[in-house]
PDB file of C-alpha atoms and ligand atoms in Angstrom:
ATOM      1  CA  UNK G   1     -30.020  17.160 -35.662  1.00 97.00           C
ATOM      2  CA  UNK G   2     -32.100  20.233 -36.298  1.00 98.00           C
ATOM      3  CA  UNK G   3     -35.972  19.947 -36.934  1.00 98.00           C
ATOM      4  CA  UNK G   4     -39.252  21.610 -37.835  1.00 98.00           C
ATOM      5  CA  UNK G   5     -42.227  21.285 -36.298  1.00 98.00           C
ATOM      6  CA  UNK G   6     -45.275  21.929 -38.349  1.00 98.00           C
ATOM      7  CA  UNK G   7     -48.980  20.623 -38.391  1.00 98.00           C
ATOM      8  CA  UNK G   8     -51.972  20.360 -41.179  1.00 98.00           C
ATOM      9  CA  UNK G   9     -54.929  21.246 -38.672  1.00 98.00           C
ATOM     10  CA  UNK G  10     -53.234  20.375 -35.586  1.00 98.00           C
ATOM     11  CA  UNK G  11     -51.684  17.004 -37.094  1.00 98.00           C
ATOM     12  CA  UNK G  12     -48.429  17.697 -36.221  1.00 98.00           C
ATOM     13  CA  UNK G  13     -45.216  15.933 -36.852  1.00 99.00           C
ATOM     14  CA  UNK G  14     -41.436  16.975 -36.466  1.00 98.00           C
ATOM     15  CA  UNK G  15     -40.424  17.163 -39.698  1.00 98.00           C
ATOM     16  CA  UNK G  16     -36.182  16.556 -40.393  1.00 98.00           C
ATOM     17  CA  UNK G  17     -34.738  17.945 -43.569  1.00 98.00           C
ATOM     18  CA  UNK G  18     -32.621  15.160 -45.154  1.00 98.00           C
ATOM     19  CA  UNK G  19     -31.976  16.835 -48.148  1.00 98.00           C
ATOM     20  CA  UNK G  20     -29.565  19.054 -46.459  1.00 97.00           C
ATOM     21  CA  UNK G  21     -28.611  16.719 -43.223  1.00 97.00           C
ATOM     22  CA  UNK G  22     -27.838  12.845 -42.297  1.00 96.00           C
ATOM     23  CA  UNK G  23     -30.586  11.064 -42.310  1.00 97.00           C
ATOM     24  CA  UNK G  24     -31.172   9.229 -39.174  1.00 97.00           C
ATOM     25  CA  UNK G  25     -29.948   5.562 -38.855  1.00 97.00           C
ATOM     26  CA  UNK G  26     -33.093   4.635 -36.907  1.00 98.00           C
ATOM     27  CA  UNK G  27     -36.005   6.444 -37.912  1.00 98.00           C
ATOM     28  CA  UNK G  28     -38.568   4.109 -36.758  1.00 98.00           C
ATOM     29  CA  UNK G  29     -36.517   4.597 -33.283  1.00 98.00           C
ATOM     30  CA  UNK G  30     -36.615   8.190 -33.345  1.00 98.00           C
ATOM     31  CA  UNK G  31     -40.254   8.850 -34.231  1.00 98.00           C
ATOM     32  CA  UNK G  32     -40.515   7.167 -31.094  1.00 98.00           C
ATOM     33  CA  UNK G  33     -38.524   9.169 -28.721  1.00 98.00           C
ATOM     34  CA  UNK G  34     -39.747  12.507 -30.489  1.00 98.00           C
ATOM     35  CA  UNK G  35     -43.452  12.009 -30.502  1.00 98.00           C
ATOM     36  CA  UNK G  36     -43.480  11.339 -26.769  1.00 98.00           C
ATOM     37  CA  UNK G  37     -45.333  14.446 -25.570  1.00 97.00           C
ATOM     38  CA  UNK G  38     -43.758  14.210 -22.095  1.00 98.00           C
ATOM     39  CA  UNK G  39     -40.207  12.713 -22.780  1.00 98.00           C
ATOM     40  CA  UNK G  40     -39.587  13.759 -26.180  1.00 98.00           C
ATOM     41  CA  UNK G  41     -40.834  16.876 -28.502  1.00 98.00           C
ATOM     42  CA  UNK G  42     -44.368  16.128 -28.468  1.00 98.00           C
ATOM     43  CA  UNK G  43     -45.910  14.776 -32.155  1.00 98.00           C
ATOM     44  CA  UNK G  44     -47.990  12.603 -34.034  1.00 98.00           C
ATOM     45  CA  UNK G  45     -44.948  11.435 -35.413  1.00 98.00           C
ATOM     46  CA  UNK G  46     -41.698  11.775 -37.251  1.00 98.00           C
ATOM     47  CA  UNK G  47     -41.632  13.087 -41.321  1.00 99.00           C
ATOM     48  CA  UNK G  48     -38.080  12.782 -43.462  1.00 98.00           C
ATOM     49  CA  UNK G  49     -37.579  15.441 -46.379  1.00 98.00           C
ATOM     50  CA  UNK G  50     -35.716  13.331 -48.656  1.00 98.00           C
ATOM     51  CA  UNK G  51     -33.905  14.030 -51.829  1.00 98.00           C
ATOM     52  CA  UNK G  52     -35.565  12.149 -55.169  1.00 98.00           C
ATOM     53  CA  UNK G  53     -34.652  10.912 -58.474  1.00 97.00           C
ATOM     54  CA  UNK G  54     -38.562  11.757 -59.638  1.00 97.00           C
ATOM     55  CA  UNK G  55     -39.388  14.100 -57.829  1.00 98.00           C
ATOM     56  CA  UNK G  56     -38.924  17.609 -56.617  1.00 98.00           C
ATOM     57  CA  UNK G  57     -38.420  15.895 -53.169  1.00 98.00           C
ATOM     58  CA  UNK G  58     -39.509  12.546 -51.428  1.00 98.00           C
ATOM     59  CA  UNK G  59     -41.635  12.180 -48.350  1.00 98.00           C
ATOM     60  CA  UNK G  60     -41.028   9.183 -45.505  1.00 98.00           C
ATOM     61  CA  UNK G  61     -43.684   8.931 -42.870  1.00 98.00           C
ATOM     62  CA  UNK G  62     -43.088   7.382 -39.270  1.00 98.00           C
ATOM     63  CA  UNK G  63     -46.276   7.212 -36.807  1.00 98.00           C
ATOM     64  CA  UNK G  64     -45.793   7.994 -33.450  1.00 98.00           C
ATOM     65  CA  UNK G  65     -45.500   4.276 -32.987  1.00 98.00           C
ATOM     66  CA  UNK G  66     -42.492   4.029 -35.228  1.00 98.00           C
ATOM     67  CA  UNK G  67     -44.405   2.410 -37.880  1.00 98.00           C
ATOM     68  CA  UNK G  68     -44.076   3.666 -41.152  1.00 98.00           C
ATOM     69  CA  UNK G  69     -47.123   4.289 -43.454  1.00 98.00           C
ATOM     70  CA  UNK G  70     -47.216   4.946 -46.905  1.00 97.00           C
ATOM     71  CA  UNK G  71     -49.167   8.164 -47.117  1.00 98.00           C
ATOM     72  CA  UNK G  72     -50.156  11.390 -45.085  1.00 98.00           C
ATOM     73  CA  UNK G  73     -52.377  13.449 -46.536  1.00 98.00           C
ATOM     74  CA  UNK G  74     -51.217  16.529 -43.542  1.00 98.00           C
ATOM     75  CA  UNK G  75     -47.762  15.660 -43.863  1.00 98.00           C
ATOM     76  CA  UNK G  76     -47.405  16.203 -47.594  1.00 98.00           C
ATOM     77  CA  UNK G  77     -49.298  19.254 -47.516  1.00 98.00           C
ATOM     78  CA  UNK G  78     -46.536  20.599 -44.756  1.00 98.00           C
ATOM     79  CA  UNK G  79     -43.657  18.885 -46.677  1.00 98.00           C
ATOM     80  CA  UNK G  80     -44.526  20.861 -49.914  1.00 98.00           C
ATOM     81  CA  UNK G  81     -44.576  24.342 -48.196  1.00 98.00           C
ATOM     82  CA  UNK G  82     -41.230  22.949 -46.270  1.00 98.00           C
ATOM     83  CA  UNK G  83     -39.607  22.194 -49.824  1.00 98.00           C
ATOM     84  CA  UNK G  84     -40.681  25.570 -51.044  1.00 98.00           C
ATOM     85  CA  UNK G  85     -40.221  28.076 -48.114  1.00 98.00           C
ATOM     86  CA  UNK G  86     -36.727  26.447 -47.329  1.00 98.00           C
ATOM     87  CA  UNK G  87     -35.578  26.716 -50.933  1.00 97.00           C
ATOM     88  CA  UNK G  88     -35.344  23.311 -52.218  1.00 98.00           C
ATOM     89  CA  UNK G  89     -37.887  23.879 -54.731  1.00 97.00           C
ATOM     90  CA  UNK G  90     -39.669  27.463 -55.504  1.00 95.00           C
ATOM     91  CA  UNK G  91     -42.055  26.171 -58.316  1.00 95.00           C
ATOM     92  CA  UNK G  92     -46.272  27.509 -57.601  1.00 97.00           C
ATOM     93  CA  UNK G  93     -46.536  23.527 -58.576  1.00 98.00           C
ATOM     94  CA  UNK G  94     -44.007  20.601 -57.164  1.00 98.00           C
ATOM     95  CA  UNK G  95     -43.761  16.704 -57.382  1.00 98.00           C
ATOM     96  CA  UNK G  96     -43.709  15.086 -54.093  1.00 98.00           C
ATOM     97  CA  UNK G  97     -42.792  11.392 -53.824  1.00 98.00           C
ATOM     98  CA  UNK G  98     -44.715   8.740 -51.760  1.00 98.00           C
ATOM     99  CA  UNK G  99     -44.773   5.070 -50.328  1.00 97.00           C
ATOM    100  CA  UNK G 100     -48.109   5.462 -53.389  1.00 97.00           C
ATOM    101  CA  UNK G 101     -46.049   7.161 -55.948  1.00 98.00           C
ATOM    102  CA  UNK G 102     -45.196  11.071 -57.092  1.00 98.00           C
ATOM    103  CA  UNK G 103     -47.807  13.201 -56.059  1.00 98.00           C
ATOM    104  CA  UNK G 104     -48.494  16.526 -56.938  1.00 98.00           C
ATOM    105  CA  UNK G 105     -49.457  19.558 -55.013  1.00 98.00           C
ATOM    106  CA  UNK G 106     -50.376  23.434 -56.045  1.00 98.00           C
ATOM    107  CA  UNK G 107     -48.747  26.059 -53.766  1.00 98.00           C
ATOM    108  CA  UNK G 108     -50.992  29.102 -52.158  1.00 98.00           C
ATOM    109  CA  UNK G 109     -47.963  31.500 -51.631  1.00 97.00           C
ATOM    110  CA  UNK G 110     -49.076  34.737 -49.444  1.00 97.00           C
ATOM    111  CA  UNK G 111     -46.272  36.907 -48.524  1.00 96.00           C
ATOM    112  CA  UNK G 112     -43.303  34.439 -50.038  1.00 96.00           C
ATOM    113  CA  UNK G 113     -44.659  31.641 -48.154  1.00 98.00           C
ATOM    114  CA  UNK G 114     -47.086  28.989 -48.481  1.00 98.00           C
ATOM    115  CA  UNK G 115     -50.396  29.226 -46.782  1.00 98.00           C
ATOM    116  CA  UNK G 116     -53.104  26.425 -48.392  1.00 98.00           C
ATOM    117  CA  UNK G 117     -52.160  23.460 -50.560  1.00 98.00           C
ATOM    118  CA  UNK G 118     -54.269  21.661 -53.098  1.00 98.00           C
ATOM    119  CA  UNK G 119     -53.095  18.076 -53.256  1.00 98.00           C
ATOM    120  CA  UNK G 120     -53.690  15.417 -56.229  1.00 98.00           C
ATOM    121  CA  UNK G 121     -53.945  12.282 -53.882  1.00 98.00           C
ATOM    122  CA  UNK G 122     -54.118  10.058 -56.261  1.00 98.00           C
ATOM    123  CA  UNK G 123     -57.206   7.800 -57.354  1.00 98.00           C
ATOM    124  CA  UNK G 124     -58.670   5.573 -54.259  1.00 98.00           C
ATOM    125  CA  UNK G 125     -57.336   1.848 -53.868  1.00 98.00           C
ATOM    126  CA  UNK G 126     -60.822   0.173 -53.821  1.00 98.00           C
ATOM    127  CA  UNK G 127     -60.060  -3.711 -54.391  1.00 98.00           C
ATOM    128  CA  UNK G 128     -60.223  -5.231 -51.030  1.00 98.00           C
ATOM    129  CA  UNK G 129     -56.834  -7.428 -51.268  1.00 98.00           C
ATOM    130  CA  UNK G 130     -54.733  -4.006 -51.709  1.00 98.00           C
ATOM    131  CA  UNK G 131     -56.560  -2.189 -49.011  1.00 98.00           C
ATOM    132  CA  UNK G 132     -56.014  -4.569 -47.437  1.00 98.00           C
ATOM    133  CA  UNK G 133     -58.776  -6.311 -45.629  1.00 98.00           C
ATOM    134  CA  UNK G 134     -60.172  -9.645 -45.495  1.00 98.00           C
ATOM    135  CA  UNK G 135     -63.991  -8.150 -45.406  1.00 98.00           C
ATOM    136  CA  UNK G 136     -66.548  -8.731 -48.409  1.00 98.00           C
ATOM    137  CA  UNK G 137     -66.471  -5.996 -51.306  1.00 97.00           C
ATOM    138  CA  UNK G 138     -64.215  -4.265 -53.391  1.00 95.00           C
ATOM    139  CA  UNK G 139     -64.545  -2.783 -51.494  1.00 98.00           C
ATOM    140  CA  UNK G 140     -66.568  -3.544 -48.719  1.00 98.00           C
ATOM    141  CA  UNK G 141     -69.674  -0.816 -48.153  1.00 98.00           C
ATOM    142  CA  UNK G 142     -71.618  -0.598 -45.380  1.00 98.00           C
ATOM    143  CA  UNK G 143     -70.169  -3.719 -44.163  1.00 98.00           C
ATOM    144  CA  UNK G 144     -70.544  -4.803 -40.251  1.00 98.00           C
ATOM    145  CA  UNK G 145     -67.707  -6.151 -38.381  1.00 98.00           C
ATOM    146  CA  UNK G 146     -67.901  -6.925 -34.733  1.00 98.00           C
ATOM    147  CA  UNK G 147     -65.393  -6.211 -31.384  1.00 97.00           C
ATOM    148  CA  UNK G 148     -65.514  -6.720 -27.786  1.00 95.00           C
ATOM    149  CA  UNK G 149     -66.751  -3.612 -26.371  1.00 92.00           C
ATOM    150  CA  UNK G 150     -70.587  -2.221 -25.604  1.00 89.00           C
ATOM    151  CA  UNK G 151     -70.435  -0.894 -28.955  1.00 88.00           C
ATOM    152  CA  UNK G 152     -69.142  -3.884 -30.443  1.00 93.00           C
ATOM    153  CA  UNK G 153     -70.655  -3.679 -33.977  1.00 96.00           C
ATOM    154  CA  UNK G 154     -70.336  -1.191 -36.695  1.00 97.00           C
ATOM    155  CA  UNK G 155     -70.695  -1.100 -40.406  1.00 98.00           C
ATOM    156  CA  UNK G 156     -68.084   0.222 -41.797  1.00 98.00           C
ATOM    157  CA  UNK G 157     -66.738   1.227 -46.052  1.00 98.00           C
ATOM    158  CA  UNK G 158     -62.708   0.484 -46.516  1.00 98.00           C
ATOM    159  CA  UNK G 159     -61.033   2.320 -49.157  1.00 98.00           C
ATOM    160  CA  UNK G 160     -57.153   2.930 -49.583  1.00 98.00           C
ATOM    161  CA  UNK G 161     -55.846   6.292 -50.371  1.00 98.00           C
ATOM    162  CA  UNK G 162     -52.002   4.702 -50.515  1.00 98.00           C
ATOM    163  CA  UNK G 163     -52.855   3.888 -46.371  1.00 98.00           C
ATOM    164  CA  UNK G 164     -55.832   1.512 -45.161  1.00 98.00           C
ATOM    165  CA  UNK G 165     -58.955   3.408 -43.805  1.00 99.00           C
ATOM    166  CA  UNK G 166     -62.670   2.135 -42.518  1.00 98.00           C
ATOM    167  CA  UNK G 167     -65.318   4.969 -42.406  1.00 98.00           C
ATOM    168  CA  UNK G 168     -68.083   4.630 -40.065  1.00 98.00           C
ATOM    169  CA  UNK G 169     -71.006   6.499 -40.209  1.00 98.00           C
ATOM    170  CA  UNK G 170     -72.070   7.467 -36.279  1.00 95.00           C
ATOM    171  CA  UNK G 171     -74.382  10.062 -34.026  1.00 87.00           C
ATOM    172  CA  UNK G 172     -73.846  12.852 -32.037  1.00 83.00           C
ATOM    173  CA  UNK G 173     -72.484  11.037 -29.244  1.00 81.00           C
ATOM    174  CA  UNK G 174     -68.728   9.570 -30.769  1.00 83.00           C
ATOM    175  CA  UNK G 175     -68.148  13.453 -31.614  1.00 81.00           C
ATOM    176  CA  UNK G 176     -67.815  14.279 -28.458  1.00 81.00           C
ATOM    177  CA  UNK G 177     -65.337  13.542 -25.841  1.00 80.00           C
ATOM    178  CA  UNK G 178     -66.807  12.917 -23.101  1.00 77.00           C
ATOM    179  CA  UNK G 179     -65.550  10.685 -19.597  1.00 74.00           C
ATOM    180  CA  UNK G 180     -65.409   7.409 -21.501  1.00 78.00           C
ATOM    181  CA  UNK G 181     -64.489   8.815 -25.406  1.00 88.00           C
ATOM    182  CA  UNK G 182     -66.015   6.531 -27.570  1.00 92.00           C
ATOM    183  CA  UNK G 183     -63.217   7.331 -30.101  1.00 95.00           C
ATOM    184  CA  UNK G 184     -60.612   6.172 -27.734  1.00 95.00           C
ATOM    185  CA  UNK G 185     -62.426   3.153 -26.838  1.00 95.00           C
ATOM    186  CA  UNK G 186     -63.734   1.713 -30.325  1.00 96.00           C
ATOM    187  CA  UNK G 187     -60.808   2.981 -32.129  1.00 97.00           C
ATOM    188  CA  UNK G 188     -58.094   0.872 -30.973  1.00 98.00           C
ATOM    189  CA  UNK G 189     -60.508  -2.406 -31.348  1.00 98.00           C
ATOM    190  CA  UNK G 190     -61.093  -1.139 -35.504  1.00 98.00           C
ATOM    191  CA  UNK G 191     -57.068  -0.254 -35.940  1.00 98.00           C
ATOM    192  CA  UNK G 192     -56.446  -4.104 -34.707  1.00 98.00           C
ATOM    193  CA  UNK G 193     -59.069  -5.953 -35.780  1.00 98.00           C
ATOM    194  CA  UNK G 194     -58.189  -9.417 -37.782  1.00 98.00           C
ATOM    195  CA  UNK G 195     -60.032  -8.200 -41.107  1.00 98.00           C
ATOM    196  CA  UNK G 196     -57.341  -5.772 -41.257  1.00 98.00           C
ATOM    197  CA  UNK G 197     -53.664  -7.406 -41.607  1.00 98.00           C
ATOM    198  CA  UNK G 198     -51.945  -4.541 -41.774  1.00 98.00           C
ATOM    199  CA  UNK G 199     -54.357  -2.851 -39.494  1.00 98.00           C
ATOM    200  CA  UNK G 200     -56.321   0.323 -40.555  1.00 98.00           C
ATOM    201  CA  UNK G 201     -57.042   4.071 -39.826  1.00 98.00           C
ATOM    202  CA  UNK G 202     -60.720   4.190 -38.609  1.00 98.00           C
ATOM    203  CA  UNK G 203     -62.921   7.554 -39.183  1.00 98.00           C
ATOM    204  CA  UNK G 204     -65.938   8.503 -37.269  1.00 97.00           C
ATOM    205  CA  UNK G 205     -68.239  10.801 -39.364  1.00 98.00           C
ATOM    206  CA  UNK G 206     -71.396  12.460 -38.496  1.00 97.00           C
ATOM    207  CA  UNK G 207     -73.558  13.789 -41.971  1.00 98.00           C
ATOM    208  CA  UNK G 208     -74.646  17.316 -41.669  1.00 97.00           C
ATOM    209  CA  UNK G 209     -75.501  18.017 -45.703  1.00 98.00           C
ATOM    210  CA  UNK G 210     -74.794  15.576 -48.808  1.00 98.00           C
ATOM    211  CA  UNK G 211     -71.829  18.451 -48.972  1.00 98.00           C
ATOM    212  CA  UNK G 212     -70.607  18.857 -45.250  1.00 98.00           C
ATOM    213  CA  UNK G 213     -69.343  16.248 -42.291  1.00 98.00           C
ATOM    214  CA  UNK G 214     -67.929  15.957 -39.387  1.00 97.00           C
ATOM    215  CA  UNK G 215     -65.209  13.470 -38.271  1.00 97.00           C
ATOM    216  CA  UNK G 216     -62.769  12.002 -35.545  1.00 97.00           C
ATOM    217  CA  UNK G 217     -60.044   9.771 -36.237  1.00 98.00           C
ATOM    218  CA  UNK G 218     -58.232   6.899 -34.543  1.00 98.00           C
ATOM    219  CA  UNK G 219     -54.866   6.470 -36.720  1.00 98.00           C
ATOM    220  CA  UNK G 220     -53.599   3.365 -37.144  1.00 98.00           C
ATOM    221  CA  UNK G 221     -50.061   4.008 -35.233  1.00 98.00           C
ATOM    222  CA  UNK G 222     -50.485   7.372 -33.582  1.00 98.00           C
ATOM    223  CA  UNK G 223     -54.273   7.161 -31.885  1.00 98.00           C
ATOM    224  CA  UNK G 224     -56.407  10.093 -31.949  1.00 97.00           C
ATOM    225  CA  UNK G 225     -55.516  13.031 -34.207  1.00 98.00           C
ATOM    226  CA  UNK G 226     -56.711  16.103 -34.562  1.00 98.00           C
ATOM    227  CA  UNK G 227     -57.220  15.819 -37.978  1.00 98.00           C
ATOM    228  CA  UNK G 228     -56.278  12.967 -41.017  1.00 98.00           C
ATOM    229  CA  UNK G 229     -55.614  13.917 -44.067  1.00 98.00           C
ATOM    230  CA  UNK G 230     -55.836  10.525 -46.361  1.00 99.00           C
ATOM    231  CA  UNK G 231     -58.835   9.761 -43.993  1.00 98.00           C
ATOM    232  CA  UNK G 232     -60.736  12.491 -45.155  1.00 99.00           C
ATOM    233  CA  UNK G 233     -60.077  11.387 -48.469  1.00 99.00           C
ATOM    234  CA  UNK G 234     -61.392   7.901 -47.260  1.00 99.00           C
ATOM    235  CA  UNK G 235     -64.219   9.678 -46.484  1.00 99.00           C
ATOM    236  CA  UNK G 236     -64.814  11.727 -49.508  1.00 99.00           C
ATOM    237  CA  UNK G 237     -65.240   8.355 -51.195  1.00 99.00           C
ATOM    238  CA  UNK G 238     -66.785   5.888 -48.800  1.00 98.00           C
ATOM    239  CA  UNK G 239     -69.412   9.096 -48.990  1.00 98.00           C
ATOM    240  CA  UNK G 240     -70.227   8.853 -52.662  1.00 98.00           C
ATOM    241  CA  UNK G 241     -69.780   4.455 -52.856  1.00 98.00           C
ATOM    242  CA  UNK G 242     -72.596   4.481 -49.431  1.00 98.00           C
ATOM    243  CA  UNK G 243     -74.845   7.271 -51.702  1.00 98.00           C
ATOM    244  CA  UNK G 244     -74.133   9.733 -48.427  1.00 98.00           C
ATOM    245  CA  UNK G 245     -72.199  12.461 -49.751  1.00 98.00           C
ATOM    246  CA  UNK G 246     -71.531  13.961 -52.995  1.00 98.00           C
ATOM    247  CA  UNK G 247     -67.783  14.496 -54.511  1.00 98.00           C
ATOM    248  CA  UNK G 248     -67.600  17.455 -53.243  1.00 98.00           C
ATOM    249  CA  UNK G 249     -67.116  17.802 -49.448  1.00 98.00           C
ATOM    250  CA  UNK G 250     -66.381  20.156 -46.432  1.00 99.00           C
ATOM    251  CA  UNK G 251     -65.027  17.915 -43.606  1.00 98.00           C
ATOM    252  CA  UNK G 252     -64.960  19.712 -40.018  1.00 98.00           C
ATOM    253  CA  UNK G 253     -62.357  17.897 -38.190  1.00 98.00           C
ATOM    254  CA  UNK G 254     -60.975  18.850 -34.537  1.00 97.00           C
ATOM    255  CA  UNK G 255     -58.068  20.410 -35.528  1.00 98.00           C
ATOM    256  CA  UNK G 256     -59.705  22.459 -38.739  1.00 98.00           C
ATOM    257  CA  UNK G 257     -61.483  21.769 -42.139  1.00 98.00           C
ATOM    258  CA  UNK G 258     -60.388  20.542 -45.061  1.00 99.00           C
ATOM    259  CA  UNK G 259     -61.802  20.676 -48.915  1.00 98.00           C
ATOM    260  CA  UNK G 260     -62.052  17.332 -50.657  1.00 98.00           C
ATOM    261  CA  UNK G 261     -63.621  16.476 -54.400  1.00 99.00           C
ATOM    262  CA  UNK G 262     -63.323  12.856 -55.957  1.00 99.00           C
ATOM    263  CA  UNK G 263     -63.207  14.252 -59.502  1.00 98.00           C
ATOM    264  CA  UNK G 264     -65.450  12.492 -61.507  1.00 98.00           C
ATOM    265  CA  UNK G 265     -63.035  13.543 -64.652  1.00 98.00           C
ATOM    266  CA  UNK G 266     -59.906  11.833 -63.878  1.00 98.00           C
ATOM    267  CA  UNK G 267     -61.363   9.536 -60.568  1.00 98.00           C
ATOM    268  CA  UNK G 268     -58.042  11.121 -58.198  1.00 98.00           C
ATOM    269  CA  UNK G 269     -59.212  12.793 -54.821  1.00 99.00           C
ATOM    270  CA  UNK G 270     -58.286  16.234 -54.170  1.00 99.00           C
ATOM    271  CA  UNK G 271     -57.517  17.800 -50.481  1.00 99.00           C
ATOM    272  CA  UNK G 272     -56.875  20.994 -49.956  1.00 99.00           C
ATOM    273  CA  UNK G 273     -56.072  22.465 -46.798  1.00 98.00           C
ATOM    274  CA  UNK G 274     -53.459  24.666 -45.027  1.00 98.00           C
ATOM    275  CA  UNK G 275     -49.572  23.773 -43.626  1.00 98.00           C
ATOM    276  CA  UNK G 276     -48.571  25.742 -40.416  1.00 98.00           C
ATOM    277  CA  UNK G 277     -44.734  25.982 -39.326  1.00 98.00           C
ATOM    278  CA  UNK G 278     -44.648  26.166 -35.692  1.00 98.00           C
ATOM    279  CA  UNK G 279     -41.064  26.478 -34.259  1.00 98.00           C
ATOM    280  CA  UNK G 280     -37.249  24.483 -35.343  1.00 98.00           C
ATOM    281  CA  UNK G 281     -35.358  23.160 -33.010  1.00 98.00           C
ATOM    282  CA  UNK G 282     -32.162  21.541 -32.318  1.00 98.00           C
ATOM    283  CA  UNK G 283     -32.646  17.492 -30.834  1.00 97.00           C
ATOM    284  CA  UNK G 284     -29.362  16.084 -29.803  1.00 95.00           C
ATOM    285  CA  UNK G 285     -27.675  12.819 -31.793  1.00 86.00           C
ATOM    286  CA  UNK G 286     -25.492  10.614 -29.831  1.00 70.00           C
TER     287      UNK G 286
HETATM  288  N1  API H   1     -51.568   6.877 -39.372  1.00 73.37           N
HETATM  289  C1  API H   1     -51.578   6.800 -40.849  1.00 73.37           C
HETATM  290  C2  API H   1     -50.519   7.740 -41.463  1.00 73.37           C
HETATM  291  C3  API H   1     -50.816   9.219 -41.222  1.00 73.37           C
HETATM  292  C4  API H   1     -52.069   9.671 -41.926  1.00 73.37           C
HETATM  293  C5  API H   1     -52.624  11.022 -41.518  1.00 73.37           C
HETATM  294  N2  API H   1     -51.953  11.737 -40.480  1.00 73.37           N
HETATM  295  C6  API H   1     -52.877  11.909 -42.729  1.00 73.37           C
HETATM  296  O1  API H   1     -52.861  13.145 -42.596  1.00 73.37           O
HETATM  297  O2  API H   1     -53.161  11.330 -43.804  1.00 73.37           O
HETATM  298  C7  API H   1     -51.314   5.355 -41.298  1.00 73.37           C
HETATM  299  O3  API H   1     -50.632   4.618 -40.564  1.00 73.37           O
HETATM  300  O4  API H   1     -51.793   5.005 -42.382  1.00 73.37           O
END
């Protein structure tokens, strides 16, 4: 089966075309075996190119895990330069389907290939039962939930960009990854915490400017990232709903920035960031 390894800001998936090949029987399976970083190719997880009745193509997510989520704010920015440097679809604007719908993305073409993307990601999910979490709100802001660790309580804002996240607002010290990474620690008890039943993406974000963050991620499914596309969405909004941050933001995250705005005209986020092809490759099918 051949693949394509890209990344959005160093979150990087291998990316099959199924337009043009099989799709696998067992994706859930496979993302699996090729995100292993020792054993396999090395990813955050597995993304199918799909053909679509609605769309100029459809996009299927796998985390690293094998479970599948219904958006990827990195993924579709990489599938949409895929669809258009590979020939499926040559249009400056294309319609991308997702587990939240069609989608649609604006091409930054340099050279006959796609450098930046501007995404339409949709308005945020803010009712608390499609997020979905059990926690007070729709959604819940600034709302403290507790875990067994030292730093077992944090308030945190849910919002749904298609995927669950919970945005906490932290200090210097989570940013950095130090001999016991805070991320890694505190992460794993948000992502599987009982308010959440289908578990959640959790964001750590330091406030620089009402304009400019800084964020880590533990995804729900894959760990930490080096960067999370609907989660900076998340964090566009929980920004404005806690009175933090405007609707416009810069978010620094490890792997790159990205440019978000929660348009006040038409209430959908937009991202906008670049898509990097890295190398294809050739993974052998029984
Ligand atoms: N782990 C996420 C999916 C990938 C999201 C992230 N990589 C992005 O760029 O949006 C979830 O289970 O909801």
């Amino acid at each position: 089966m051949q693949f394509t390894k890209m990344h959005g800001i160093g979150n990087d998936y291998v990316y099959v075309d199924c337009v043009r090949q099989k799709p696998p029987a067992d994706p859930a399976a496979l993302s699996r075996a090729v995100s292993d970083r020792h054993f396999g190719i090395g990813s955050d997880g597995l993304i199918l190119i799909c053909p679509s009745e609605r769309a100029d193509a459809r996009m299927r997510m796998f985390n690293a895990d094998g479970s599948e989520s219904e958006m990827c704010g990195n993924g579709l920015r990489c599938v949409s330069k895929f669809v258009h440097d590979h020939g499926i679809a040559t249009k400056p604007r294309l319609a991308i389907e997702t587990g939240r719908g069609v989608l649609t993305v604006d091409l930054e073409v340099k050279a006959g290939k796609v450098a930046r993307v501007r995404v339409n990601m949709g308005e945020p999910i803010l009712e608390s039962a499609k997020i979905p979490t059990t926690l007070p709100g729709d959604p819940p802001v600034n709302v403290p939930i507790t875990f067994d660790h030292p730093k077992g309580r944090l308030e945190v804002t849910c919002v749904s960009m298609g995927n669950p996240h919970a945005v906490a607002y932290i200090d210097d010290e989570w940013l950095h990854v130090g001999e016991q990474d805070l991320v890694a620690t505190v992460g794993p008890k948000i992502e599987h915490h009982e308010a959440f039943p289908r578990r959640i993406n959790a964001h750590f974000v330091k406030v620089h400017t009402p304009s400019e963050v800084t964020m880590r991620t533990w995804e729900r499914g894959s760990g930490i990232t080096l960067a999370c596309g609907t989660g900076a969405c998340a964090v566009c909004v929980a920004g404005v709903l806690t009175g933090r941050t405007g609707r416009k933001l810069l978010a620094h995250l490890p792997g790159g920035d990205l440019e978000l705005e929660w348009s006040e005209a038409d209430n959908c986020v937009y991202m906008t960031g670049p898509a990097t092809e890295v190398f294809t490759g050739e993974w052998p099918t029984a």
